[in-house]
Short mmCIF file of C-alpha atoms and ligand atoms in Angstrom, two decimals:
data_model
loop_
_atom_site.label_atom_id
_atom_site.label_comp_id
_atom_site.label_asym_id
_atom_site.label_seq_id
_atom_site.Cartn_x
_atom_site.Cartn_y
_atom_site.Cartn_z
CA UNK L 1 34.13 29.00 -227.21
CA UNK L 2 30.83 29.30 -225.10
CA UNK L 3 28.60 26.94 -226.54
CA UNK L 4 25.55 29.58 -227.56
CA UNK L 5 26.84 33.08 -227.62
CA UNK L 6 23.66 33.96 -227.08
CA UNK L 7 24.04 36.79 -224.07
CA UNK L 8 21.94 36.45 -221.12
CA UNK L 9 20.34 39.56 -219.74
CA UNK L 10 21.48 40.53 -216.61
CA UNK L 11 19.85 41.38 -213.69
CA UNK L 12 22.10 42.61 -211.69
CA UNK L 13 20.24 44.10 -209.10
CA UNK L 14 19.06 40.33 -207.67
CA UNK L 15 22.67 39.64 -206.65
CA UNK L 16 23.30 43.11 -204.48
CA UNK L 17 22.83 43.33 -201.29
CA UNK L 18 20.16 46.13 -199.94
CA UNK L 19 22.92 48.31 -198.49
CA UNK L 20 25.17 48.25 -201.69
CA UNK L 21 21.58 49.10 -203.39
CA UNK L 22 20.78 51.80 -201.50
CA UNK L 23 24.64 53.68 -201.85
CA UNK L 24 23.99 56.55 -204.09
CA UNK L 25 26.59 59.38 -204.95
CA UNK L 26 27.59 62.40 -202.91
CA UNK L 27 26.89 65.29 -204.14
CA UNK L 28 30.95 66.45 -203.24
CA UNK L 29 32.35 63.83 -205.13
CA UNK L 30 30.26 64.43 -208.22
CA UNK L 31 31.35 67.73 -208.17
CA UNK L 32 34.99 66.63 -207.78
CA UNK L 33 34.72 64.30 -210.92
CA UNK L 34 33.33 67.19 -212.81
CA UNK L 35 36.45 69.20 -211.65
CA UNK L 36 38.36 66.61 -212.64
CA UNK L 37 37.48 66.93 -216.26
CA UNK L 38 37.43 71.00 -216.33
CA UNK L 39 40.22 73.28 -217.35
CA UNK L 40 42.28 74.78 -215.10
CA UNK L 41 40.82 78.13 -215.79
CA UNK L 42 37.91 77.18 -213.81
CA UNK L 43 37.64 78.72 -210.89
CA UNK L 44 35.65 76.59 -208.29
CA UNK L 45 34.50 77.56 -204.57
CA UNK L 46 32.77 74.22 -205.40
CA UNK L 47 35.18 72.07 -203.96
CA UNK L 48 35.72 71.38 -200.43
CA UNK L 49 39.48 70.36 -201.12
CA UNK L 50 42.67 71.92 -198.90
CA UNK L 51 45.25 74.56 -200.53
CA UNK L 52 47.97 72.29 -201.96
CA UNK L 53 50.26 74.88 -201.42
CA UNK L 54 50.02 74.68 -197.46
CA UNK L 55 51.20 71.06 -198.46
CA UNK L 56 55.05 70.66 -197.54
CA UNK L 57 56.29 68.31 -200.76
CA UNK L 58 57.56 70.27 -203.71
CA UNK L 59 58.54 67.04 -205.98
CA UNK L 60 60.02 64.02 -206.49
CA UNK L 61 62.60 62.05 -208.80
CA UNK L 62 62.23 58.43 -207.98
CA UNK L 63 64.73 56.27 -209.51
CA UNK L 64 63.99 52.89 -211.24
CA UNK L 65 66.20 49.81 -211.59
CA UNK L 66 66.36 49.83 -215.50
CA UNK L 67 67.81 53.32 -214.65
CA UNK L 68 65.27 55.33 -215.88
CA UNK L 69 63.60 58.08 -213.59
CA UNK L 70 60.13 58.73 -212.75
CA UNK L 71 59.83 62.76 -211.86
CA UNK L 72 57.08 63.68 -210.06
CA UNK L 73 57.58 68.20 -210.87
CA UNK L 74 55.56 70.44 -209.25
CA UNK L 75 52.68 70.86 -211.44
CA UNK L 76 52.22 67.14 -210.93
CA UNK L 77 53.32 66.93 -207.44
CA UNK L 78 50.27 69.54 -206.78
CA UNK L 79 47.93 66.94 -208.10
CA UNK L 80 49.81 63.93 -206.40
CA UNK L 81 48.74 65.62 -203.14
CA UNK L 82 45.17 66.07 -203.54
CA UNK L 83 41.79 64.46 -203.41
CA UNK L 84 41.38 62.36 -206.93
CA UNK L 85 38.46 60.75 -208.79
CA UNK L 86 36.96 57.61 -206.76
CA UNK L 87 37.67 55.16 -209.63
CA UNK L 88 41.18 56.04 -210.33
CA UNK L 89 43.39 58.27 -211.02
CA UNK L 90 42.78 59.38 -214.89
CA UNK L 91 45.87 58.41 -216.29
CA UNK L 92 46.17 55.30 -214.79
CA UNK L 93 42.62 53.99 -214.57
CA UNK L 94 42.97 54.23 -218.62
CA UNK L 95 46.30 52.81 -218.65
CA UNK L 96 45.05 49.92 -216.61
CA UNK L 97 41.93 49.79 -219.25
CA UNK L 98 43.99 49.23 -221.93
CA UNK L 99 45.96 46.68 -219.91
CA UNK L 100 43.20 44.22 -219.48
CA UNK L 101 41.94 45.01 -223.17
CA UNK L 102 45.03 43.82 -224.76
CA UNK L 103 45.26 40.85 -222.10
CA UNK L 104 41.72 39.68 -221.68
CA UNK L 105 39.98 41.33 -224.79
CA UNK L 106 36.63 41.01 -222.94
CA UNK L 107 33.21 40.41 -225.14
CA UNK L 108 31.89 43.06 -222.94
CA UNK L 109 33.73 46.14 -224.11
CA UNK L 110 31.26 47.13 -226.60
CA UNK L 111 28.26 46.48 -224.43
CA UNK L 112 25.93 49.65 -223.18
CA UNK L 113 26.53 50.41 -219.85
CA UNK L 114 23.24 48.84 -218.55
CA UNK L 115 24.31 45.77 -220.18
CA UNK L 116 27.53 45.09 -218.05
CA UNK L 117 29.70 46.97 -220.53
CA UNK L 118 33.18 46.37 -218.83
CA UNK L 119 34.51 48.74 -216.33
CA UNK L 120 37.77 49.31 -213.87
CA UNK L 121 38.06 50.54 -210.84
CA UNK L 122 41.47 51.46 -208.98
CA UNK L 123 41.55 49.87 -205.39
CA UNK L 124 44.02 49.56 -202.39
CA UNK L 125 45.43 46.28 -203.63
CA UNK L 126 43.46 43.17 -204.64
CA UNK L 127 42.29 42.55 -201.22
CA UNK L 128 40.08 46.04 -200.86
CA UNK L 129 38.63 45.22 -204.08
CA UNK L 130 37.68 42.07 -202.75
CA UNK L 131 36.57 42.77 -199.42
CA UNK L 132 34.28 45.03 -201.50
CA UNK L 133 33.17 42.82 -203.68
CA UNK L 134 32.10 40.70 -200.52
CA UNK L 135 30.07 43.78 -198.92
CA UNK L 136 28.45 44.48 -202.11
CA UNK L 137 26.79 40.84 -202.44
CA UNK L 138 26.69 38.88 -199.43
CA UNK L 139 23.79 39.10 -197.02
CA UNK L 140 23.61 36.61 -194.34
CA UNK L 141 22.24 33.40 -195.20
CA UNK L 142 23.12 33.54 -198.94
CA UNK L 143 24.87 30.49 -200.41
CA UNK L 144 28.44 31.04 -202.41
CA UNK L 145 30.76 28.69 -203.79
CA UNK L 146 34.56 28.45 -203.23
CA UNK L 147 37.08 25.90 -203.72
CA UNK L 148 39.37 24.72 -200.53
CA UNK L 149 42.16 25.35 -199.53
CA UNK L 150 41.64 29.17 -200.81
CA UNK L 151 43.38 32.27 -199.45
CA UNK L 152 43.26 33.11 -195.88
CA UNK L 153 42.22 36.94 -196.41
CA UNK L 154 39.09 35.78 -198.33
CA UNK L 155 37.87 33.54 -195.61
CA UNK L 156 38.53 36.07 -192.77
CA UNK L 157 36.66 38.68 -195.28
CA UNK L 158 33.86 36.29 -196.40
CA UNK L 159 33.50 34.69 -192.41
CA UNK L 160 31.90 37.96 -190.33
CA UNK L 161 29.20 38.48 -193.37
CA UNK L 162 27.73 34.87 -191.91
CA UNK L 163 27.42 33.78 -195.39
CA UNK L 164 26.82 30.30 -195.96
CA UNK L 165 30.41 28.62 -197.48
CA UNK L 166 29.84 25.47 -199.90
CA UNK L 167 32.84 23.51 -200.90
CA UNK L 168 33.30 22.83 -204.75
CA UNK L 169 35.22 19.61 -204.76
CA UNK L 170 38.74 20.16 -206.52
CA UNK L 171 41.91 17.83 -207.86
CA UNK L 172 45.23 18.63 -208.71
CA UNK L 173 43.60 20.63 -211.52
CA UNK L 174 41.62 22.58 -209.96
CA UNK L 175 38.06 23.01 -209.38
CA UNK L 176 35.98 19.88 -210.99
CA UNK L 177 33.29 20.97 -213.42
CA UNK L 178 31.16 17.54 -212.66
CA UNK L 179 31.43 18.40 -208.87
CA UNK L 180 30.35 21.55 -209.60
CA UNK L 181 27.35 20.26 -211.39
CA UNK L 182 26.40 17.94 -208.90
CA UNK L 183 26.77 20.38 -206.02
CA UNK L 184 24.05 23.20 -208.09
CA UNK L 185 21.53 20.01 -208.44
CA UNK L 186 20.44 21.18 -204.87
CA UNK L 187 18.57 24.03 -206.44
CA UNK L 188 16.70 24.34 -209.42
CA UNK L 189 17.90 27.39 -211.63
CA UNK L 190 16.11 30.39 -210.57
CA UNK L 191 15.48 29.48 -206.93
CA UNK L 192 17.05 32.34 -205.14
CA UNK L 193 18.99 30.47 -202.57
CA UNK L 194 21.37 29.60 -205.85
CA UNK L 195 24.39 30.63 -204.71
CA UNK L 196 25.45 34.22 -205.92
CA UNK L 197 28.66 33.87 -207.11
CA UNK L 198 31.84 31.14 -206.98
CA UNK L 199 35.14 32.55 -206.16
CA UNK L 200 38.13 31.02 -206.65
CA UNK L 201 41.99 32.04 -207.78
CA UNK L 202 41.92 30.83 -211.16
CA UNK L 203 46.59 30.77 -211.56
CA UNK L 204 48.95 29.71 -208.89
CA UNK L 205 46.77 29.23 -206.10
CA UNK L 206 47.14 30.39 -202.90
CA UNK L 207 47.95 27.85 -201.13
CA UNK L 208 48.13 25.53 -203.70
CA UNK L 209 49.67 26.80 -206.53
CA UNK L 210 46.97 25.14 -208.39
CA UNK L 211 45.93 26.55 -211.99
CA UNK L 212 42.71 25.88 -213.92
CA UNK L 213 43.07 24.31 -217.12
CA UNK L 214 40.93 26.44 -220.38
CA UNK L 215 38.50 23.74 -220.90
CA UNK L 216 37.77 23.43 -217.18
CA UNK L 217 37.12 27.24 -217.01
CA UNK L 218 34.75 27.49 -220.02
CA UNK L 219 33.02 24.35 -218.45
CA UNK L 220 33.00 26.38 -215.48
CA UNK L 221 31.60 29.30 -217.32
CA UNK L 222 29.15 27.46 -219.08
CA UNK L 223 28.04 26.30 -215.63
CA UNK L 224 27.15 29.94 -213.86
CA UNK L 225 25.36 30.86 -217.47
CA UNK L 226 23.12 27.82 -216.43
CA UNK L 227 22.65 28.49 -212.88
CA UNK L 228 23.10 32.55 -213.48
CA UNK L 229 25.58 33.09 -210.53
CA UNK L 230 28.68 35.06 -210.59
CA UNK L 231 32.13 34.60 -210.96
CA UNK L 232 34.67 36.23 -208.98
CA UNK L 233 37.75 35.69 -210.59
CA UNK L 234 40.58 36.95 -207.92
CA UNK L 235 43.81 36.66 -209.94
CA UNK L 236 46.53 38.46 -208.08
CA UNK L 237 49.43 35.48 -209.81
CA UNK L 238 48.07 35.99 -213.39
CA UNK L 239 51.75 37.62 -213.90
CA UNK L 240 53.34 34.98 -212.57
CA UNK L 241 51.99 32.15 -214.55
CA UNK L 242 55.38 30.36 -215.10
CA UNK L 243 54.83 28.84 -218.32
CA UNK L 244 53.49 30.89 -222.06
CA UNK L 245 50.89 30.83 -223.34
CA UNK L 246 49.23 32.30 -220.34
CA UNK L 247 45.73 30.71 -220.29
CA UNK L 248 42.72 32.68 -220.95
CA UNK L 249 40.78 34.17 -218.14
CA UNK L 250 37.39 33.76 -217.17
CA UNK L 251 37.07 37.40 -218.24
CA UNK L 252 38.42 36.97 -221.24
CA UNK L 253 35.05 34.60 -221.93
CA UNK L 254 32.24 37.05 -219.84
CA UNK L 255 29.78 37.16 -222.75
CA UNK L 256 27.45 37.75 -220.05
CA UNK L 257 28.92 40.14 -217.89
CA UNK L 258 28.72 37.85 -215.04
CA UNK L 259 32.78 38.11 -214.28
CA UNK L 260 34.53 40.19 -211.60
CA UNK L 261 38.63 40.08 -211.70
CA UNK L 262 40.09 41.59 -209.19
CA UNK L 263 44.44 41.76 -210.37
CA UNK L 264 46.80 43.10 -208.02
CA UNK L 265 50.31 44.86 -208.70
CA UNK L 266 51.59 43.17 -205.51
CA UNK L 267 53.73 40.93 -207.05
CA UNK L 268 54.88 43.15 -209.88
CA UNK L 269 55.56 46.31 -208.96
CA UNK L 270 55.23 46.91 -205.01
CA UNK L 271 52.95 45.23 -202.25
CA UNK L 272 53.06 48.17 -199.95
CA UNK L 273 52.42 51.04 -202.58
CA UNK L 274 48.39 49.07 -202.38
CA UNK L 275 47.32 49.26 -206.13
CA UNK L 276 45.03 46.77 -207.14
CA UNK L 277 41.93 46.95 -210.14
CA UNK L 278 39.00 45.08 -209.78
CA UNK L 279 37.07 44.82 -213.42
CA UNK L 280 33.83 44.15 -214.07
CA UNK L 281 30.28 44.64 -215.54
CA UNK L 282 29.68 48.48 -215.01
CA UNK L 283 26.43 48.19 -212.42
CA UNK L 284 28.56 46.43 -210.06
CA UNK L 285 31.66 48.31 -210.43
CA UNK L 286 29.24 51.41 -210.04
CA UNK L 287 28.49 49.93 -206.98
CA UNK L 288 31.96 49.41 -205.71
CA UNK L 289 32.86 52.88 -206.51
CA UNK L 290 30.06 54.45 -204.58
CA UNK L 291 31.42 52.11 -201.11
CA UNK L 292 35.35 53.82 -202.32
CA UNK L 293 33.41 56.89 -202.44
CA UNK L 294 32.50 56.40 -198.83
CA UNK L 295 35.46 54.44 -197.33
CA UNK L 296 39.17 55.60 -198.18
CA UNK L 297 37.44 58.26 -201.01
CA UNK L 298 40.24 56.76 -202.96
CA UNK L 299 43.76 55.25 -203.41
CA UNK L 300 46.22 57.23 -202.69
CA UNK L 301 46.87 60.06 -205.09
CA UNK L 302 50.54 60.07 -204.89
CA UNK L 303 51.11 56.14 -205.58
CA UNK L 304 48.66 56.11 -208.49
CA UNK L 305 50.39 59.08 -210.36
CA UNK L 306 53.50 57.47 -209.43
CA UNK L 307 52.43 54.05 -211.02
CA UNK L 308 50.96 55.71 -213.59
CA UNK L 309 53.94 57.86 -214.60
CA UNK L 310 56.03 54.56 -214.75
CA UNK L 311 53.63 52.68 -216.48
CA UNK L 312 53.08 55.31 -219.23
CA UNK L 313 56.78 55.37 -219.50
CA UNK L 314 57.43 51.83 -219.49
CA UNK L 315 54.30 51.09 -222.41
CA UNK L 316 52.92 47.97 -222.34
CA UNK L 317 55.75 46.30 -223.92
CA UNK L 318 58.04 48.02 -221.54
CA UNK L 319 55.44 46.39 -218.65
CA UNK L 320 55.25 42.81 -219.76
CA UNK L 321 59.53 43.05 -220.02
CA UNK L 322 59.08 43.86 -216.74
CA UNK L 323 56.76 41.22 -215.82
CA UNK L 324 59.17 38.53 -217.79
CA UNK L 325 61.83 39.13 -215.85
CA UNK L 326 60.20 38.83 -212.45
CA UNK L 327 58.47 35.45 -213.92
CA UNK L 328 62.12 34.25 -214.31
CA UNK L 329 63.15 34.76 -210.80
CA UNK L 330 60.04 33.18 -209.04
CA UNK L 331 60.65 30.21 -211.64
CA UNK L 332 63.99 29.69 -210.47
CA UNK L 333 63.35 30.21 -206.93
CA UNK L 334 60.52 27.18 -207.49
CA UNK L 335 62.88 25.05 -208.83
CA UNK L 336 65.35 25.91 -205.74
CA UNK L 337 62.84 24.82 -203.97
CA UNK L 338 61.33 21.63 -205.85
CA UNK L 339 65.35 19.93 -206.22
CA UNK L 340 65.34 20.82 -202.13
CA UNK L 341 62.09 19.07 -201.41
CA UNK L 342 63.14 16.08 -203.67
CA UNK L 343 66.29 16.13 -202.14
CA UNK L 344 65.06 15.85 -198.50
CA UNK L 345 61.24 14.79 -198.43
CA UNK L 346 60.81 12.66 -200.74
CA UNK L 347 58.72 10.08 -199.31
CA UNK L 348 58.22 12.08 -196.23
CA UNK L 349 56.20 14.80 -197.83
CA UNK L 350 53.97 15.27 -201.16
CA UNK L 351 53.64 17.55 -203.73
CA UNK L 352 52.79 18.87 -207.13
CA UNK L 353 54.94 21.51 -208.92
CA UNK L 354 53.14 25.11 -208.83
CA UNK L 355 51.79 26.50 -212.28
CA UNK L 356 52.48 30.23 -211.23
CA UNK L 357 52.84 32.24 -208.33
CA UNK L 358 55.04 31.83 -204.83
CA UNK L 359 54.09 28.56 -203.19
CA UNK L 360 54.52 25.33 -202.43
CA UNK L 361 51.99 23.27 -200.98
CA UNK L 362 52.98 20.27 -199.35
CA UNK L 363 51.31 17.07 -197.26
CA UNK L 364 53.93 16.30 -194.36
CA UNK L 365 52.98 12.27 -194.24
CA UNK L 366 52.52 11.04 -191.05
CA UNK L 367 51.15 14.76 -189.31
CA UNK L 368 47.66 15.08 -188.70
CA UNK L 369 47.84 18.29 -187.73
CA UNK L 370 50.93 20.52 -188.90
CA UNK L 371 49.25 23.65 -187.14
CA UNK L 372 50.42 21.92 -183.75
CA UNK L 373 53.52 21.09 -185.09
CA UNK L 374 54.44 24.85 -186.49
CA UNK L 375 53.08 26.70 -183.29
CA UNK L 376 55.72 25.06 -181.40
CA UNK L 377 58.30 26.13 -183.30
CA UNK L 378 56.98 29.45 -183.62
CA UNK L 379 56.90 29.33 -179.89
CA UNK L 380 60.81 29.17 -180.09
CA UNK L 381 60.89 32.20 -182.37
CA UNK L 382 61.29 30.42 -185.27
CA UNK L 383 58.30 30.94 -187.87
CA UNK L 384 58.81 28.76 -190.50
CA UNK L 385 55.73 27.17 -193.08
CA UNK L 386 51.88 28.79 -192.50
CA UNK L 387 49.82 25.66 -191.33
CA UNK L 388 47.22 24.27 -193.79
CA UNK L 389 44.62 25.12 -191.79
CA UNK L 390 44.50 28.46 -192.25
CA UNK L 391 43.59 27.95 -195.66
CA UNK L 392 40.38 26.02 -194.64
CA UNK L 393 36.71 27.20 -194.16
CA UNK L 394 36.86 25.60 -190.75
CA UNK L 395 39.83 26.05 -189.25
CA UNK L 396 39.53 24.47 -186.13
CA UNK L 397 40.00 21.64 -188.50
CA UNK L 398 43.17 19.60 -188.17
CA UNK L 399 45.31 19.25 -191.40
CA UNK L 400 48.28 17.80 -192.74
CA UNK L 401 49.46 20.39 -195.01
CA UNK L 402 51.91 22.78 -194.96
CA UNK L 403 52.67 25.86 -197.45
CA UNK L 404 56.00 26.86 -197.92
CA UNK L 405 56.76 30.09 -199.92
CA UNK L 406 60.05 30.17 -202.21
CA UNK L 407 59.80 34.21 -202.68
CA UNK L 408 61.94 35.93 -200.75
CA UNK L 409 64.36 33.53 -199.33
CA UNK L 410 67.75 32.87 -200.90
CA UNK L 411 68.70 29.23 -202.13
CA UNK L 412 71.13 28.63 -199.04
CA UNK L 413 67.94 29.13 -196.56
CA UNK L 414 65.49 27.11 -199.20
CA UNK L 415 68.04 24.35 -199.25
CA UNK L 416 67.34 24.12 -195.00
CA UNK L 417 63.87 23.37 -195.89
CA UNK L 418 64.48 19.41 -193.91
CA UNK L 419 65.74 21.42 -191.02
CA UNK L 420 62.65 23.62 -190.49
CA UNK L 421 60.75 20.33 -190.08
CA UNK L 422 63.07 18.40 -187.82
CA UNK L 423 60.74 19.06 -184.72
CA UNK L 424 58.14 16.98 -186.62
CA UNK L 425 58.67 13.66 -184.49
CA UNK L 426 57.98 11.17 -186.72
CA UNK L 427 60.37 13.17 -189.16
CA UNK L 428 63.17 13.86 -186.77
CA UNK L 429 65.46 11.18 -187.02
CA UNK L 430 65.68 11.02 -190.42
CA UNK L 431 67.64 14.34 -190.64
CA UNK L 432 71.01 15.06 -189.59
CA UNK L 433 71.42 17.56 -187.12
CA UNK L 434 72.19 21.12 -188.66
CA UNK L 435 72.80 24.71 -187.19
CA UNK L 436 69.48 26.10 -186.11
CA UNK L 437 67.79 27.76 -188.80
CA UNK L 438 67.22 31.64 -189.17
CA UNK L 439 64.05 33.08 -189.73
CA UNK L 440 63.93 31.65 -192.76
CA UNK L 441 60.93 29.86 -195.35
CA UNK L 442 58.14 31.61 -193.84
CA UNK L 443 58.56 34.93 -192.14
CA UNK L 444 55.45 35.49 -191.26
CA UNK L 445 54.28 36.73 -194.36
CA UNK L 446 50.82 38.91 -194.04
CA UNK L 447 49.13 36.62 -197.25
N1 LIG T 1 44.14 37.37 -203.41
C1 LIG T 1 45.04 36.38 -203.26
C2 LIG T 1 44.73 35.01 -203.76
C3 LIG T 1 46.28 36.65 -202.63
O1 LIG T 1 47.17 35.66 -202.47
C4 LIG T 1 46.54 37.97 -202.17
C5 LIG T 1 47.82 38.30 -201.48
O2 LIG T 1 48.62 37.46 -201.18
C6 LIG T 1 45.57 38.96 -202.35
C7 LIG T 1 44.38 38.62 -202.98
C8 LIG T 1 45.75 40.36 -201.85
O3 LIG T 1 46.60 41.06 -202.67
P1 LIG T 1 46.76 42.65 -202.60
O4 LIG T 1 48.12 42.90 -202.04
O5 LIG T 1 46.63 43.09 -204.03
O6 LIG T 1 45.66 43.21 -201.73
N1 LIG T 2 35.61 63.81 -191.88
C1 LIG T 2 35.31 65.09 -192.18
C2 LIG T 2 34.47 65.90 -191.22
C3 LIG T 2 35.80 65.65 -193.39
O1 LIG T 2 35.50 66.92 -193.72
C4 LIG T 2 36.58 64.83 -194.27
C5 LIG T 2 37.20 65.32 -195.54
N2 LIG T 2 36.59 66.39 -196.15
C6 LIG T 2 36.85 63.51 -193.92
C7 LIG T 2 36.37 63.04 -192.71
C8 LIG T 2 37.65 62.60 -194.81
O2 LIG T 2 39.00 62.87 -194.69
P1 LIG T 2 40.16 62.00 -195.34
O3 LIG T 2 40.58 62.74 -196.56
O4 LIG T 2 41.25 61.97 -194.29
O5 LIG T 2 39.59 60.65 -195.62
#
């Protein structure tokens, strides 16, 4: 698919910052893995871990909507409670290994470690994994490449490290391969103010619901080979890719090791449980795991074994039924919302259909600046579309765009979308009154 399978040699150590270089294990938590891995004979005055059984939970039967049960008895419960491995929990770092063999089949799984050799590690949702990711290569003054709009929590993660943000031009398809090109012919490969790394949300875009086409991904690819930057592929819609097949991923073509994903289980199984898997060559995700080692230690014990324990239940077919059936809601809550938009704003407002994911990105016509427009109404207690200028690397910078998300409002409330946008003056009298709207399209989401 790459044009010379030839695999570059990493250096990884060029992209890391000097405080991600410098993290080195603790001593506690190497003992802990080796714990990990010991029989339970072993008796340890190693550890520095609290008496589970001063802990007040005994166990726990949670009860899933296919009507099976997950138990959580008290063997399990005991380890549910306590400190785990920094990477994952066991059972469900492998499961999730498996997972993004059978989906992504990376060239890197039979590398040496050294080599980039790909790796997993278990994070607090997507956005930890990110915000790691960040830390671990951005010093200020170093050059990275995003497309815009992108997702508000990268730019509020990415802003503070004073990194320098350039915009890769994109269409209606994406980020464009030329553009990218053209953009890189600032530096010559090698120079070391090449930028580090391009992120970008390769499915269902947030805002945009944009995806990236195969052929503009391995042009993509065959781009950062050239230049030797990284990819950070932050994927968190992947399951909610609306149409089959679902396109390869940028990991699925790391011959390099030059590719970190970061996947989420937001959208799948819970957003407030936090379970999210960045992958990756293993000297980065080393690295990542060493900052987990010092930050939250690790995710939560008790909602890893309780993925896990569905998850192991479920299989991977069991998972991807799962995953089908979600797919078939957000689809028809999209087209809820694509006959409403026809219905009312056509000609007021454009729009392209999303690929995948939970939003619709819209240009009101006529509105400079919709941030203006929305605060008002917010004012009134009335939160209704997130602004497009959220989604910008400036934004003090006016824009015309709205995003409206079609997840968790019913068809009655999608169907008021006109109504939401009545206080838009140039809009106004085109709509007949209506009863004031609930908190309705857009309430308040936190993403
Ligand atoms: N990345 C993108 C593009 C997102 O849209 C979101 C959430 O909306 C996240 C990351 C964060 O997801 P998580 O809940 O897994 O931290
Ligand atoms: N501070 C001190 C002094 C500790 O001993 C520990 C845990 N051993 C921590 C912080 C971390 O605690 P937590 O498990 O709440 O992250």
């Amino acid at each position: 698919v790459v044009d010379s399978l030839l695999v570059v040699q990493m250096n990884y150590s060029r992209f890391l910052t000097s405080v991600s270089a410098a993290r080195e294990t603790s001593p506690i938590r190497a003992l802990t893995a080796i714990m990990l891995k010991s029989p339970p004979s072993l008796i340890s005055l190693a550890g520095g871990v609290p008496n589970v059984n001063t802990f007040p939970f005994k166990k726990a039967s949670i009860t899933v909507n296919d009507g099976s049960v997950v138990e959580i008895g008290e063997d399990l419960m005991r380890t549910a409670l306590q400190y785990s491995s920094s990477q994952g929990y066991p059972a469900l770092l492998s499961w999730l290994t498996d997972l993004q063999k059978s989906c992504h089949n990376p060239p890197t799984l039979n590398y040496s470690p050294e080599n980039g050799k790909m790796d997993v590690c278990v994070t607090a949702g997507s956005q930890e994994g990110l915000s790691k990711v960040f830390d671990m290569l951005i010093s200020p003054g170093d050059n990275i490449l995003l497309d815009e709009p992108t997702y508000a929590g990268t730019l509020a993660a990415l802003r503070p490290l004073r990194c320098n943000i350039v915009k890769v031009p994109a269409d209606n398809h994406g980020i464009i391969p030329q553009s990218l090109k053209d953009i890189l012919s600032r530096w010559t490969p090698g120079d070391p103010k090449t930028p580090k790394f391009l992120y970008t949300i390769p499915n269902g875009g947030n805002p945009t619901g944009i995806s990236l086409s195969t052929e503009r991904k391995e042009a993509i690819y065959k781009i950062a080979r050239e230049y030797d930057f990284l990819i950070i592929e932050d994927d968190p819609y992947y399951f909610l890719q609306f149409t089959k097949p679902w396109a390869p991923t940028f990991l699925s073509m790391d011959v390099d090791g030059r590719v970190i994903r970061t996947d989420s289980m937001s959208k799948i199984l819970s957003s407030g449980l936090r379970i999210g898997f960045v992958t990756g060559p293993q000297p980065l995700i080393e690295r990542i795991v060493l900052h987990v080692q010092t930050s939250t230690l690790h995710t939560s014990t008790f909602t890893q074994v309780m993925t896990s324990q569905l998850l192991h239940q479920w299989g991977l077919e069991g998972f991807l039924q799962h995953v089908d059936r979600v797919v078939d809601f957000y689809r028809s809550q999209r087209d809820v919302m694509l006959s409403s938009a026809e219905k009312w704003l056509t000609g007021l407002a454009e729009w392209q259909c999303p690929a995948a994911g939970m939003f619709l990105w819209m240009k009101i016509n006529g509105i400079s600046d919709t941030e203006k427009m929305i605060m008002e109404k917010a004012f009134k207690k009335e939160v209704l579309f997130a602004p497009g200028n959220g989604f910008l690397i400036d934004k003090s910078k006016p824009c015309p765009y709205v995003r409206a998300s079609f997840s968790s409002s019913s068809p009655e409330q999608i169907d008021q979308l006109p109504c939401e946008l009545k206080s838009a003056p140039k809009l106004a009298p085109k709509f007949a009154p209506k009863s004031a709207p609930k908190e309705a399209l857009m309430p308040g989401s936190e993403t």
